[in-house]
PDB file of C-alpha atoms in Angstrom:
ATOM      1  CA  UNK A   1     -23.547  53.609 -15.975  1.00  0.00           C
ATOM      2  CA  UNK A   2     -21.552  54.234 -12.601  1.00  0.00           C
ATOM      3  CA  UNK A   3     -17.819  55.564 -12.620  1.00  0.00           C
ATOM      4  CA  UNK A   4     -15.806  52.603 -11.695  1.00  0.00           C
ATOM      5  CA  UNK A   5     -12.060  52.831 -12.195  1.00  0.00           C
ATOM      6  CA  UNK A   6     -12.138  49.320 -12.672  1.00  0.00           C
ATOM      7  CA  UNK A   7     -14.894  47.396 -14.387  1.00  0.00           C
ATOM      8  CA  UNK A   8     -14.455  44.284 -12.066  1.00  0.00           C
ATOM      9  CA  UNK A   9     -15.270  46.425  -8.936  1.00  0.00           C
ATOM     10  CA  UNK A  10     -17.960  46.310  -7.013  1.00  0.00           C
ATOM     11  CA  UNK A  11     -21.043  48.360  -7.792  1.00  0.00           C
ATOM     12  CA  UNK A  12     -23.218  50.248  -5.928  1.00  0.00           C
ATOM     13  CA  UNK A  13     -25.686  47.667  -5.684  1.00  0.00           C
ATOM     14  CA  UNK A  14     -23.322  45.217  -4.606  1.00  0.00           C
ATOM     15  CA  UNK A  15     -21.877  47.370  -1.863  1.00  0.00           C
ATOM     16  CA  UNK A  16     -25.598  48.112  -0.904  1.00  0.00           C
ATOM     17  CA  UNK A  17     -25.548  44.573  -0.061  1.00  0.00           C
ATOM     18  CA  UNK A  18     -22.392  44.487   1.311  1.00  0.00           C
ATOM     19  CA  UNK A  19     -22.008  47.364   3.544  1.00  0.00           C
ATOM     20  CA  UNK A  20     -23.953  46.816   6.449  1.00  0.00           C
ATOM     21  CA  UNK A  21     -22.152  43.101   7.282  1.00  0.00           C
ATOM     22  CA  UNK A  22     -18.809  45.026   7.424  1.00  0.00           C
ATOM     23  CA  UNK A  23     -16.927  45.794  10.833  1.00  0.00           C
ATOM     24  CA  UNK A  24     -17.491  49.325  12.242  1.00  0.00           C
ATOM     25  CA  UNK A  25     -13.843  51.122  12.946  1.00  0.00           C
ATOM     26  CA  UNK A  26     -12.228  50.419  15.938  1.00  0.00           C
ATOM     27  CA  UNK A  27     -12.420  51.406  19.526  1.00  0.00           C
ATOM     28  CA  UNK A  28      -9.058  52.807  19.861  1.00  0.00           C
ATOM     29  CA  UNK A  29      -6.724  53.781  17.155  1.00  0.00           C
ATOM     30  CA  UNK A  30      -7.841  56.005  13.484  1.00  0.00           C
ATOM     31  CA  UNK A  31     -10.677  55.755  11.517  1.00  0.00           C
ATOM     32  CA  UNK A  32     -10.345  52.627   8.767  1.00  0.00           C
ATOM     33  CA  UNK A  33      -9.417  53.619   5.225  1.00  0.00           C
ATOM     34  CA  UNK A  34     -13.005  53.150   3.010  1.00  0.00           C
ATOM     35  CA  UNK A  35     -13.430  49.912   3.303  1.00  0.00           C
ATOM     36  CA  UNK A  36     -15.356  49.877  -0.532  1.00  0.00           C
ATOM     37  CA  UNK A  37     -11.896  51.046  -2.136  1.00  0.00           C
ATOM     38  CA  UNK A  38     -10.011  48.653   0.411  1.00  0.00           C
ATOM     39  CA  UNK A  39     -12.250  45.350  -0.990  1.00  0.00           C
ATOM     40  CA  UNK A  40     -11.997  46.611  -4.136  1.00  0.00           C
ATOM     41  CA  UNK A  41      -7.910  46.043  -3.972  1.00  0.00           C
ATOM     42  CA  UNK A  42      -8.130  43.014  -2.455  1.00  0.00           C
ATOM     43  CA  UNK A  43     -10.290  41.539  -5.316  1.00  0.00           C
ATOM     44  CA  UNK A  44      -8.137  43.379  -7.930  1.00  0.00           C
ATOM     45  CA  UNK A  45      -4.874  41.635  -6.233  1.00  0.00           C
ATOM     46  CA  UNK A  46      -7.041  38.252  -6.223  1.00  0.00           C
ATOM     47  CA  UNK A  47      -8.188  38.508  -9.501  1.00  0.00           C
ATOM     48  CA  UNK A  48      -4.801  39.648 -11.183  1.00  0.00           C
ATOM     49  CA  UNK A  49      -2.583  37.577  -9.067  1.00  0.00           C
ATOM     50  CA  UNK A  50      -0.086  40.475  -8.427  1.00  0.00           C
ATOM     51  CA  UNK A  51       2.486  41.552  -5.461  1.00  0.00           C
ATOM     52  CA  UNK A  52       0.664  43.910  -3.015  1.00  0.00           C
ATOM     53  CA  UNK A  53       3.026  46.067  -3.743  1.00  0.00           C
ATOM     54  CA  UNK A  54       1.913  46.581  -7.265  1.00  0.00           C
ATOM     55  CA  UNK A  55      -1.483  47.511  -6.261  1.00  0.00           C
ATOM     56  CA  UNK A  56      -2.517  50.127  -7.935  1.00  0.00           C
ATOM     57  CA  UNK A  57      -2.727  53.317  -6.460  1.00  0.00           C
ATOM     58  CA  UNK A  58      -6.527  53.607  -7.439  1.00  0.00           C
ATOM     59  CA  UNK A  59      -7.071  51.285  -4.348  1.00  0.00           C
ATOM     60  CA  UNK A  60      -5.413  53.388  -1.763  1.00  0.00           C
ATOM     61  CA  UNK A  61      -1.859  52.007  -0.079  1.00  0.00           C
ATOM     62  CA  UNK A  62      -1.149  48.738  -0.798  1.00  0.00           C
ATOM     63  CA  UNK A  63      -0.006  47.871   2.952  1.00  0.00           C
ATOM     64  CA  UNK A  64      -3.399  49.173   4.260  1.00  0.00           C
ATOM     65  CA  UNK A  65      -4.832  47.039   1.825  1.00  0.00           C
ATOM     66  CA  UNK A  66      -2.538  43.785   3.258  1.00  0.00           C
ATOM     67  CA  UNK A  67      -2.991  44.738   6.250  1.00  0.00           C
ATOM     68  CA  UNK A  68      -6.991  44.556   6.192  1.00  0.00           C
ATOM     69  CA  UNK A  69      -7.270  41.879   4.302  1.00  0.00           C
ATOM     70  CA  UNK A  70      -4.826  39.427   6.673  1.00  0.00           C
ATOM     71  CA  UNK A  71      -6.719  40.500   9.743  1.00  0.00           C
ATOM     72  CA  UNK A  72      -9.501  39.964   8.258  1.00  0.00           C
ATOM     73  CA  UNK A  73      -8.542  36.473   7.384  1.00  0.00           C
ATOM     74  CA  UNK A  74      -7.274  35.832  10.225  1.00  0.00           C
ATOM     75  CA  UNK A  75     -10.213  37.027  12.611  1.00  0.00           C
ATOM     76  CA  UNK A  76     -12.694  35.042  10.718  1.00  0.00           C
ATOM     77  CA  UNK A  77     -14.403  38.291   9.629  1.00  0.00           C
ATOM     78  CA  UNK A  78     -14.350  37.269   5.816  1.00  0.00           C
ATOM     79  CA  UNK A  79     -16.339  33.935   6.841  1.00  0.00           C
ATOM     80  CA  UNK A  80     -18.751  35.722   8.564  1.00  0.00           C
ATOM     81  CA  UNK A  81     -19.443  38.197   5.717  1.00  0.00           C
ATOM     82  CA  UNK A  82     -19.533  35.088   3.201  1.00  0.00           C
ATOM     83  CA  UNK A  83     -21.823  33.241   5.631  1.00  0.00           C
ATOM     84  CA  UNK A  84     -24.275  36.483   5.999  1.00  0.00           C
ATOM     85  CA  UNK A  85     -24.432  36.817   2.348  1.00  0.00           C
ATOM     86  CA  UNK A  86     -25.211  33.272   1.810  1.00  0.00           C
ATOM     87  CA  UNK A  87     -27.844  33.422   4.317  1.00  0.00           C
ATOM     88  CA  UNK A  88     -31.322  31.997   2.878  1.00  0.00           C
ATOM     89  CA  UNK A  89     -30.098  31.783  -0.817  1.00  0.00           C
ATOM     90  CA  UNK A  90     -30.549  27.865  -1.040  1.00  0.00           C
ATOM     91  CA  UNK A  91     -34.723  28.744   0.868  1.00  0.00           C
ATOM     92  CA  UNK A  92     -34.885  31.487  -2.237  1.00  0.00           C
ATOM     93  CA  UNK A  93     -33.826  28.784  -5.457  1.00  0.00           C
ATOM     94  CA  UNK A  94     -35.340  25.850  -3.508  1.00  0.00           C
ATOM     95  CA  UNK A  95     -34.334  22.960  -4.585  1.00  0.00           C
ATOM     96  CA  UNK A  96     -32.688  24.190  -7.890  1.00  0.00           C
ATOM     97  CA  UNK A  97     -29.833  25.872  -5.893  1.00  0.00           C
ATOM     98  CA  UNK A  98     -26.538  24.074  -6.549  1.00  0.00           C
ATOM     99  CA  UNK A  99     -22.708  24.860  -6.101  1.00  0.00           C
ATOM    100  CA  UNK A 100     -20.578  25.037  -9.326  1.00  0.00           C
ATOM    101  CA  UNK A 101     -16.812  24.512  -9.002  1.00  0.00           C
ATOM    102  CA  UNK A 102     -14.717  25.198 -12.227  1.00  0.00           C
ATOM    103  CA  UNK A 103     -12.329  22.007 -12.443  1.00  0.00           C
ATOM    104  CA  UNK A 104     -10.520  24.196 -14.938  1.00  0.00           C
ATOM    105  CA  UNK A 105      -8.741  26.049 -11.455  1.00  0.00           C
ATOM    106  CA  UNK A 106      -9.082  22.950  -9.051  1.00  0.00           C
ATOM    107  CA  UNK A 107      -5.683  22.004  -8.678  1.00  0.00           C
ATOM    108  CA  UNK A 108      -4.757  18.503  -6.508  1.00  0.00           C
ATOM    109  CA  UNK A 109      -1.624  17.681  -5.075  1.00  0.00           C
ATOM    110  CA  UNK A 110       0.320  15.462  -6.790  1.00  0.00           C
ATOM    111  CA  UNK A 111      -0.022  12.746  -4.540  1.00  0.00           C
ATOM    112  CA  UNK A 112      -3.495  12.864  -5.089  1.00  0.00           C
ATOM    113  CA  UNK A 113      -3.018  11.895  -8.225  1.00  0.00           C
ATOM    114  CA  UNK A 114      -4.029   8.065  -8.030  1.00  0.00           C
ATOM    115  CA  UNK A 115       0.048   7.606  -6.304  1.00  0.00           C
ATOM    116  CA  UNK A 116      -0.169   4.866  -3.872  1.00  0.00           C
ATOM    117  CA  UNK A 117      -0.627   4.991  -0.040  1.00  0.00           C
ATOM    118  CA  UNK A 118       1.308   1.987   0.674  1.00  0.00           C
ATOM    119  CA  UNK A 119       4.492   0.246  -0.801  1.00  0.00           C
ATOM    120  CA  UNK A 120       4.141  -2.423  -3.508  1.00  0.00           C
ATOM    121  CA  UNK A 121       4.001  -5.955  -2.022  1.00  0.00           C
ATOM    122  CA  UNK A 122       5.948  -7.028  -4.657  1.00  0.00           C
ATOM    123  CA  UNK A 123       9.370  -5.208  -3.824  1.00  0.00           C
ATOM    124  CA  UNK A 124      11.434  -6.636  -0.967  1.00  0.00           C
ATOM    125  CA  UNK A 125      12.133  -4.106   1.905  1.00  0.00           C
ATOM    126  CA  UNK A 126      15.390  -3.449   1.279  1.00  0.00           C
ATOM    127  CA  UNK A 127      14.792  -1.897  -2.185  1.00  0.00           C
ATOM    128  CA  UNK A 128      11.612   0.615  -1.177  1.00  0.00           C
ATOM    129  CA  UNK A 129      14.384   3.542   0.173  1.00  0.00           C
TER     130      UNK A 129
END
């Protein structure tokens, strides 16, 4: 088995996968920090739920780590790499391939909570402040 410093990090064959639909470095400007160890902090800080700042250090600076993983949100590069991946999965499973959402961590608004959209006929306007 593979030396991971974290179990829940990706492995080789899963970065195998993965590498190629990455962004190269930039033009202008230093080379990127390994993008592998850079993912790999940005699913640890998903998965655990922590501060950026108390990324560990396993995964490089946690700023450089923020940093890449807000542009990447915000330049639709995360999309594009979920949209590459998904990429002929439902032509491979046919028509078995489904989506599975856990309800356990789907979380509605309150309001969505069967609350009404319009006032009750039955109070007066005066009394619906």
């Amino acid at each position: 088995m593979e030396d991971r410093p974290n179990r829940h990090d990706l492995s080789d064959e899963e970065w195998q996968r993965l590498s190629p639909l990455l962004p190269v470095n930039p033009r202008q400007g230093g080379r990127w920090a390994d993008h592998r160890t850079v993912i790999n902090g940005v699913f640890f800080r998903v998965r655990t739920n922590i501060p950026w700042r108390d990324l560990p250090p396993c995964y490089g600076n946690w700023k450089t780590v923020y940093n890449r993983h807000r542009r990447w949100s915000m330049d639709g590069t995360w999309e594009q790499i979920l949209d590459r991946l998904r990429a002929g999965c439902d032509e491979v499973d046919g028509q078995d391939w489904t989506v599975s959402v856990d309800s356990t961590v789907v979380r509605a608004h309150q309001h969505a909570a069967g609350a009404r959209h319009s006032p009750p006929a039955d109070v007066p306007p005066r009394g619906r402040s």
